Amino acid sequence: MKKSHSTTLIVFLVLVILIAMFGFWDTLSALLGSLLMIVLFAAVTAGLVVLVGSLAWRWFKGRA
């Protein structure tokens, strides 16, 4: 089996085990929560990059 197929199989089996242990809705809410945490982290990171870029732009513009 290729590596990508075995990884997909492992992820599927982990999801099946989680659903069997905690139930479908608890597993779904945990997966959505983790996905939204990643989205929130990306949004905060993008905001910080924009803020630092804006401050650097003003600083370099003021020096010229």
GROMACS .gro file of N, CA and C in nm, residues 22-49:
model
   84
   22PHE      N    1  -1.722   0.823   2.169
   22PHE     CA    2  -1.785   0.946   2.217
   22PHE      C    3  -1.918   0.978   2.151
   23GLY      N    4  -1.953   0.912   2.045
   23GLY     CA    5  -2.075   0.942   1.974
   23GLY      C    6  -2.048   1.035   1.857
   24PHE      N    7  -2.143   1.036   1.764
   24PHE     CA    8  -2.123   1.112   1.640
   24PHE      C    9  -2.118   1.262   1.665
   25TRP      N   10  -2.213   1.316   1.742
   25TRP     CA   11  -2.222   1.461   1.758
   25TRP      C   12  -2.107   1.518   1.839
   26ASP      N   13  -2.061   1.443   1.938
   26ASP     CA   14  -1.945   1.490   2.014
   26ASP      C   15  -1.820   1.491   1.927
   27THR      N   16  -1.805   1.388   1.845
   27THR     CA   17  -1.689   1.382   1.755
   27THR      C   18  -1.697   1.493   1.651
   28LEU      N   19  -1.816   1.516   1.596
   28LEU     CA   20  -1.832   1.622   1.496
   28LEU      C   21  -1.804   1.758   1.556
   29SER      N   22  -1.853   1.783   1.677
   29SER     CA   23  -1.828   1.913   1.740
   29SER      C   24  -1.679   1.932   1.771
   30ALA      N   25  -1.611   1.825   1.809
   30ALA     CA   26  -1.466   1.835   1.835
   30ALA      C   27  -1.390   1.864   1.707
   31LEU      N   28  -1.428   1.797   1.598
   31LEU     CA   29  -1.359   1.821   1.470
   31LEU      C   30  -1.384   1.963   1.418
   32LEU      N   31  -1.509   2.009   1.428
   32LEU     CA   32  -1.540   2.144   1.384
   32LEU      C   33  -1.471   2.247   1.472
   33GLY      N   34  -1.465   2.221   1.602
   33GLY     CA   35  -1.396   2.312   1.693
   33GLY      C   36  -1.248   2.323   1.661
   34SER      N   37  -1.185   2.211   1.632
   34SER     CA   38  -1.042   2.215   1.599
   34SER      C   39  -1.020   2.284   1.464
   35LEU      N   40  -1.111   2.263   1.369
   35LEU     CA   41  -1.100   2.330   1.240
   35LEU      C   42  -1.115   2.482   1.256
   36LEU      N   43  -1.211   2.523   1.337
   36LEU     CA   44  -1.231   2.666   1.359
   36LEU      C   45  -1.115   2.729   1.436
   37MET      N   46  -1.050   2.653   1.523
   37MET     CA   47  -0.931   2.705   1.592
   37MET      C   48  -0.818   2.731   1.492
   38ILE      N   49  -0.804   2.644   1.394
   38ILE     CA   50  -0.702   2.664   1.291
   38ILE      C   51  -0.735   2.788   1.208
   39VAL      N   52  -0.864   2.805   1.174
   39VAL     CA   53  -0.906   2.923   1.097
   39VAL      C   54  -0.883   3.050   1.180
   40LEU      N   55  -0.915   3.045   1.308
   40LEU     CA   56  -0.893   3.161   1.395
   40LEU      C   57  -0.745   3.194   1.407
   41PHE      N   58  -0.662   3.092   1.420
   41PHE     CA   59  -0.517   3.114   1.426
   41PHE      C   60  -0.466   3.179   1.298
   42ALA      N   61  -0.516   3.133   1.182
   42ALA     CA   62  -0.474   3.191   1.055
   42ALA      C   63  -0.519   3.336   1.044
   43ALA      N   64  -0.641   3.367   1.091
   43ALA     CA   65  -0.691   3.504   1.085
   43ALA      C   66  -0.611   3.597   1.175
   44VAL      N   67  -0.578   3.550   1.296
   44VAL     CA   68  -0.498   3.632   1.387
   44VAL      C   69  -0.358   3.653   1.332
   45THR      N   70  -0.300   3.549   1.273
   45THR     CA   71  -0.167   3.562   1.214
   45THR      C   72  -0.169   3.661   1.098
   46ALA      N   73  -0.271   3.653   1.013
   46ALA     CA   74  -0.281   3.747   0.901
   46ALA      C   75  -0.299   3.890   0.953
   47GLY      N   76  -0.378   3.907   1.057
   47GLY     CA   77  -0.397   4.039   1.115
   47GLY      C   78  -0.268   4.096   1.171
   48LEU      N   79  -0.190   4.012   1.237
   48LEU     CA   80  -0.062   4.058   1.290
   48LEU      C   81   0.035   4.095   1.179
   49VAL      N   82   0.035   4.017   1.071
   49VAL     CA   83   0.123   4.048   0.958
   49VAL      C   84   0.084   4.183   0.897
   0.00000   0.00000   0.00000
